[in-house]
CSV table of C-alpha atoms in Angstrom, one decimal:
chain,number,residue,atom,x,y,z
A,1,MET,CA,-19.4,-5.2,-12.1
A,2,ALA,CA,-21.6,-7.4,-10.0
A,3,GLN,CA,-23.4,-4.4,-8.3
A,4,GLY,CA,-24.8,-1.3,-10.0
A,5,TRP,CA,-23.0,1.9,-10.3
A,6,ARG,CA,-25.5,3.6,-7.9
A,7,PHE,CA,-24.2,1.2,-5.2
A,8,GLN,CA,-20.6,1.6,-6.2
A,9,ALA,CA,-20.4,5.3,-6.6
A,10,PRO,CA,-20.4,6.2,-2.9
A,11,VAL,CA,-17.7,3.5,-2.3
A,12,VAL,CA,-15.4,4.9,-5.0
A,13,ALA,CA,-16.0,8.4,-3.6
A,14,VAL,CA,-15.0,7.6,0.0
A,15,VAL,CA,-12.0,5.6,-1.3
A,16,ALA,CA,-10.9,8.7,-3.2
A,17,LEU,CA,-11.4,10.9,-0.2
A,18,GLY,CA,-9.5,8.5,2.1
A,19,GLY,CA,-6.8,8.1,-0.5
A,20,ALA,CA,-6.3,11.9,-0.6
A,21,ALA,CA,-6.1,12.0,3.2
A,22,GLY,CA,-3.7,9.0,3.4
A,23,ALA,CA,-1.3,10.3,0.7
A,24,THR,CA,-1.3,13.7,2.3
A,25,ALA,CA,-0.4,12.3,5.7
A,26,ARG,CA,2.4,10.2,4.1
A,27,TYR,CA,3.7,13.4,2.4
A,28,ALA,CA,3.6,15.2,5.8
A,29,ALA,CA,5.6,12.5,7.4
A,30,ALA,CA,8.2,12.7,4.5
A,31,LEU,CA,8.5,16.5,5.1
A,32,TRP,CA,8.7,16.1,8.8
A,33,TRP,CA,11.4,13.4,8.7
A,34,PRO,CA,13.2,13.9,5.4
A,35,ALA,CA,15.1,10.9,4.0
A,36,ARG,CA,18.8,11.2,3.7
A,37,SER,CA,20.3,9.9,0.4
A,38,GLY,CA,22.0,6.5,0.8
A,39,ALA,CA,20.6,6.0,4.3
A,40,PHE,CA,18.0,3.5,5.5
A,41,PRO,CA,14.6,5.0,4.5
A,42,TRP,CA,13.2,5.1,8.0
A,43,THR,CA,10.2,7.4,7.3
A,44,THR,CA,8.7,5.2,4.6
A,45,PHE,CA,9.6,2.1,6.7
A,46,TRP,CA,7.6,3.4,9.7
A,47,VAL,CA,4.8,4.7,7.6
A,48,ASN,CA,4.3,1.3,6.1
A,49,VAL,CA,4.7,-0.6,9.5
A,50,ALA,CA,2.3,1.8,11.2
A,51,GLY,CA,-0.2,1.5,8.4
A,52,CYS,CA,-0.1,-2.3,8.6
A,53,ALA,CA,-0.6,-2.3,12.3
A,54,ALA,CA,-3.6,0.1,11.9
A,55,MET,CA,-5.0,-2.2,9.2
A,56,GLY,CA,-4.7,-5.2,11.5
A,57,VAL,CA,-6.8,-3.4,14.2
A,58,LEU,CA,-9.3,-2.0,11.6
A,59,MET,CA,-10.0,-5.4,10.0
A,60,VAL,CA,-10.7,-7.2,13.2
A,61,ALA,CA,-12.9,-4.3,14.4
A,62,VAL,CA,-15.0,-4.1,11.3
A,63,THR,CA,-15.2,-7.8,10.4
A,64,GLU,CA,-15.2,-9.6,13.8
A,65,VAL,CA,-16.3,-7.1,16.5
A,66,TRP,CA,-18.7,-4.4,15.3
A,67,ASP,CA,-21.3,-4.1,12.6
A,68,VAL,CA,-20.3,-0.8,10.9
A,69,HIS,CA,-21.7,1.2,8.0
A,70,ARG,CA,-20.7,-0.3,4.6
A,71,LEU,CA,-18.6,2.8,3.8
A,72,VAL,CA,-16.4,2.6,6.9
A,73,ARG,CA,-14.1,-0.2,5.6
A,74,PRO,CA,-13.6,1.2,2.1
A,75,PHE,CA,-12.9,4.7,3.5
A,76,LEU,CA,-10.5,3.8,6.3
A,77,GLY,CA,-9.0,0.6,4.9
A,78,THR,CA,-8.9,0.9,1.1
A,79,GLY,CA,-8.7,4.7,1.2
A,80,VAL,CA,-6.8,6.1,4.1
A,81,LEU,CA,-4.5,3.2,5.0
A,82,GLY,CA,-4.1,2.1,1.4
A,83,GLY,CA,-3.2,5.7,0.4
A,84,PHE,CA,-1.0,6.1,3.4
A,85,THR,CA,1.2,3.0,2.9
A,86,THR,CA,3.1,2.6,-0.3
A,87,PHE,CA,4.7,-0.3,-2.2
A,88,SER,CA,6.1,1.7,-5.1
A,89,THR,CA,8.2,4.1,-2.9
A,90,TYR,CA,9.5,1.0,-1.1
A,91,ALA,CA,10.7,-0.6,-4.3
A,92,VAL,CA,12.1,2.7,-5.8
A,93,ASP,CA,14.1,3.5,-2.6
A,94,LEU,CA,15.3,-0.1,-2.7
A,95,ARG,CA,16.5,0.3,-6.3
A,96,GLY,CA,18.2,3.6,-5.3
A,97,LEU,CA,20.1,1.9,-2.5
A,98,LEU,CA,21.2,-1.0,-4.6
A,99,ALA,CA,22.1,1.1,-7.7
A,100,ASP,CA,23.9,3.8,-5.8
A,101,GLY,CA,26.4,1.5,-4.0
A,102,HIS,CA,24.7,0.8,-0.7
A,103,PRO,CA,24.0,-3.0,-1.1
A,104,GLY,CA,24.1,-3.7,2.7
A,105,THR,CA,21.5,-1.0,3.5
A,106,GLY,CA,19.5,-2.1,0.5
A,107,LEU,CA,19.4,-5.7,1.5
A,108,ALA,CA,18.5,-4.8,5.1
A,109,TYR,CA,15.6,-2.6,3.8
A,110,LEU,CA,14.6,-5.3,1.3
A,111,ALA,CA,14.1,-7.8,4.1
A,112,ALA,CA,13.1,-5.6,7.0
A,113,THR,CA,10.0,-3.9,5.5
A,114,PRO,CA,8.0,-7.1,4.6
A,115,LEU,CA,9.0,-8.8,7.8
A,116,ALA,CA,8.1,-5.8,10.0
A,117,ALA,CA,4.9,-5.2,8.0
A,118,LEU,CA,3.7,-8.7,8.4
A,119,ALA,CA,4.7,-8.8,12.1
A,120,ALA,CA,2.8,-5.5,12.6
A,121,VAL,CA,-0.5,-6.7,10.9
A,122,TRP,CA,-0.3,-10.0,12.7
A,123,LEU,CA,0.5,-8.6,16.2
A,124,ALA,CA,-2.1,-5.8,15.8
A,125,SER,CA,-4.9,-8.1,14.8
A,126,TRP,CA,-4.0,-10.5,17.6
A,127,ALA,CA,-4.0,-7.7,20.2
A,128,ALA,CA,-7.3,-6.3,18.7
A,129,ARG,CA,-8.9,-9.7,19.0
A,130,ARG,CA,-7.9,-10.0,22.6
A,131,THR,CA,-9.0,-6.5,23.7
A,132,LEU,CA,-11.9,-5.5,21.4
A,133,LYS,CA,-13.7,-8.8,21.5
A,134,ARG,CA,-13.8,-8.9,25.2
A,135,ARG,CA,-15.2,-5.4,25.4
A,136,GLY,CA,-17.3,-5.2,22.3
A,137,SER,CA,-20.7,-6.9,22.2
A,138,PRO,CA,-20.2,-10.3,20.5
A,139,ARG,CA,-22.3,-10.9,17.4
B,1,MET,CA,0.2,23.9,-4.1
B,2,ASN,CA,2.4,20.9,-3.2
B,3,TRP,CA,-0.2,19.6,-0.8
B,4,LEU,CA,-2.9,19.9,-3.4
B,5,LEU,CA,-0.8,18.0,-6.0
B,6,VAL,CA,-0.3,15.1,-3.5
B,7,ALA,CA,-4.0,15.1,-2.5
B,8,VAL,CA,-5.2,15.1,-6.1
B,9,GLY,CA,-2.8,12.3,-7.0
B,10,GLY,CA,-4.0,10.3,-4.0
B,11,MET,CA,-7.6,11.0,-4.9
B,12,ALA,CA,-7.0,9.3,-8.3
B,13,GLY,CA,-4.7,6.5,-7.2
B,14,ALA,CA,-6.8,5.0,-4.4
B,15,PRO,CA,-10.0,4.5,-6.5
B,16,LEU,CA,-7.9,3.3,-9.4
B,17,ARG,CA,-6.5,0.6,-7.0
B,18,TYR,CA,-10.0,-0.3,-5.8
B,19,LEU,CA,-11.5,-0.6,-9.3
B,20,THR,CA,-8.5,-2.5,-10.7
B,21,ASP,CA,-8.6,-4.9,-7.7
B,22,ARG,CA,-12.3,-5.6,-8.2
B,23,ALA,CA,-11.8,-6.1,-12.0
B,24,VAL,CA,-8.9,-8.5,-11.5
B,25,GLN,CA,-10.4,-10.4,-8.6
B,26,SER,CA,-13.7,-11.0,-10.5
B,27,ARG,CA,-11.8,-12.7,-13.3
B,28,HIS,CA,-10.4,-15.6,-11.2
B,29,ASP,CA,-11.5,-17.7,-8.3
B,30,SER,CA,-8.1,-18.8,-6.8
B,31,GLY,CA,-8.2,-16.8,-3.6
B,32,PHE,CA,-4.8,-15.4,-4.5
B,33,PRO,CA,-4.7,-11.6,-4.2
B,34,TRP,CA,-3.8,-11.0,-7.8
B,35,GLY,CA,-5.6,-7.6,-7.7
B,36,THR,CA,-3.2,-6.1,-5.2
B,37,PHE,CA,-0.3,-7.8,-6.9
B,38,THR,CA,-1.3,-6.1,-10.2
B,39,VAL,CA,-1.6,-2.6,-8.8
B,40,ASN,CA,1.6,-2.8,-6.8
B,41,VAL,CA,3.7,-4.0,-9.8
B,42,ALA,CA,2.0,-1.5,-12.1
B,43,GLY,CA,2.6,1.3,-9.6
B,44,CYS,CA,6.3,0.3,-9.4
B,45,LEU,CA,6.7,0.4,-13.2
B,46,VAL,CA,5.2,3.9,-13.3
B,47,LEU,CA,7.2,5.2,-10.4
B,48,GLY,CA,10.3,3.6,-12.0
B,49,LEU,CA,9.6,5.5,-15.2
B,50,LEU,CA,9.1,8.7,-13.3
B,51,THR,CA,12.4,8.1,-11.4
B,52,GLY,CA,14.2,7.6,-14.7
B,53,ALA,CA,12.6,10.7,-16.2
B,54,THR,CA,13.7,12.7,-13.1
B,55,LEU,CA,17.3,11.4,-13.4
B,56,ALA,CA,17.2,12.4,-17.1
B,57,GLY,CA,16.0,15.8,-16.2
B,58,ALA,CA,12.6,15.3,-18.0
B,59,ALA,CA,10.3,15.4,-15.0
B,60,GLY,CA,10.1,18.2,-12.5
B,61,SER,CA,9.2,18.3,-8.8
B,62,GLU,CA,5.5,19.1,-9.4
B,63,LEU,CA,5.1,16.1,-11.6
B,64,ARG,CA,6.8,13.9,-9.0
B,65,LEU,CA,4.5,15.1,-6.3
B,66,LEU,CA,1.4,14.5,-8.4
B,67,LEU,CA,2.3,11.2,-10.1
B,68,GLY,CA,4.9,9.8,-7.6
B,69,THR,CA,3.9,10.8,-4.1
B,70,GLY,CA,0.2,11.1,-4.8
B,71,LEU,CA,-0.8,8.7,-7.6
B,72,CYS,CA,1.7,5.9,-7.4
B,73,GLY,CA,1.9,6.1,-3.6
B,74,ALA,CA,-1.9,5.7,-3.3
B,75,LEU,CA,-2.2,3.2,-6.2
B,76,THR,CA,0.2,0.9,-4.4
B,77,THR,CA,-0.3,-0.4,-0.9
B,78,TYR,CA,1.6,-2.1,1.8
B,79,SER,CA,-1.2,-2.4,4.3
B,80,THR,CA,-3.6,-4.4,2.1
B,81,PHE,CA,-0.7,-6.5,0.8
B,82,SER,CA,0.3,-7.4,4.4
B,83,TYR,CA,-3.3,-8.0,5.4
B,84,GLU,CA,-4.1,-10.3,2.5
B,85,THR,CA,-0.8,-12.2,3.1
B,86,LEU,CA,-1.9,-12.7,6.8
B,87,ARG,CA,-5.3,-13.9,5.6
B,88,LEU,CA,-3.8,-16.5,3.3
B,89,ALA,CA,-1.5,-17.7,6.2
B,90,GLU,CA,-4.3,-17.8,8.7
B,91,THR,CA,-6.6,-19.8,6.4
B,92,GLY,CA,-4.0,-22.5,5.9
B,93,SER,CA,-2.5,-21.2,2.6
B,94,ARG,CA,1.0,-20.8,3.9
B,95,LEU,CA,2.8,-21.5,0.7
B,96,PRO,CA,0.7,-19.0,-1.3
B,97,ALA,CA,1.2,-16.5,1.5
B,98,ALA,CA,5.0,-16.9,1.3
B,99,LEU,CA,4.9,-16.8,-2.5
B,100,ASN,CA,2.8,-13.6,-2.4
B,101,VAL,CA,5.5,-11.8,-0.5
B,102,LEU,CA,8.4,-13.1,-2.6
B,103,ALA,CA,6.7,-12.6,-5.9
B,104,SER,CA,5.4,-9.1,-5.0
B,105,VAL,CA,8.8,-7.9,-3.9
B,106,ALA,CA,10.7,-9.5,-6.8
B,107,ALA,CA,8.2,-8.3,-9.4
B,108,GLY,CA,7.9,-4.8,-7.9
B,109,LEU,CA,11.7,-4.4,-7.9
B,110,ALA,CA,12.0,-5.8,-11.4
B,111,ALA,CA,9.2,-3.3,-12.6
B,112,VAL,CA,11.2,-0.4,-11.0
B,113,PHE,CA,14.4,-1.4,-12.8
B,114,ALA,CA,12.4,-1.9,-16.1
B,115,GLY,CA,10.8,1.5,-15.7
B,116,VAL,CA,14.1,3.3,-15.0
B,117,THR,CA,15.7,1.6,-18.0
B,118,LEU,CA,12.8,2.4,-20.3
B,119,ALA,CA,12.9,6.1,-19.1
B,120,ASP,CA,16.6,6.1,-19.8
B,121,ALA,CA,16.0,5.0,-23.3
B,122,LEU,CA,13.2,7.5,-23.9
B,123,TRP,CA,14.6,10.6,-22.3
B,124,ALA,CA,18.3,10.4,-21.6
């Protein structure tokens, strides 16, 4: 590690707290909108797309607009949004659709998630640059 | 109790992703997000194993909440994956950006199938 443990420990701690919050919020969404077997996994899809949009706004805000405390980005970005969004559930649901005889839905899910996720992070960071940079004090 | 299992899993998964990413990224200087790639594929393998174990009746719902929804869900990430892909594309590395998406999806899916097959051999 380039930096000492004393510097890293608070970062790891806020990432853990954020991860717990993000994972719990994703679980709440899954309970709220339960997935139907064989259907397009809309809940995980929207969780991932929303998390990517929030990440786009956050990264512009903390790297280009405001000087924030050094724990803000690891807490919100690495912790909360990283814990909220999931790659493994995407891949496992994808395998389920392909293996259980829903190749059409599976292929749609395969393509739709990365495309929507990338569009969300790109559009959100573009919108954040336009709105936040005009209002926020420039560095 | 279910909420606690998910929260504890998430509390372990997110720092594990952070520390793995730092360890991997400090070992190369290519600018390619190998750290996120590594945790995403590793998380897919573990969740594949867990899915296979569930299908074989060897894993219960509490283990799925702790290790699946909590640990693997937080260990893997779509938001950082998308953001790093966007950064690659914005800084002119369009081909690496496209390769990151294709390789992550292909390797993640392959890891899930491998995990399920391995679990089938172990527990079915």
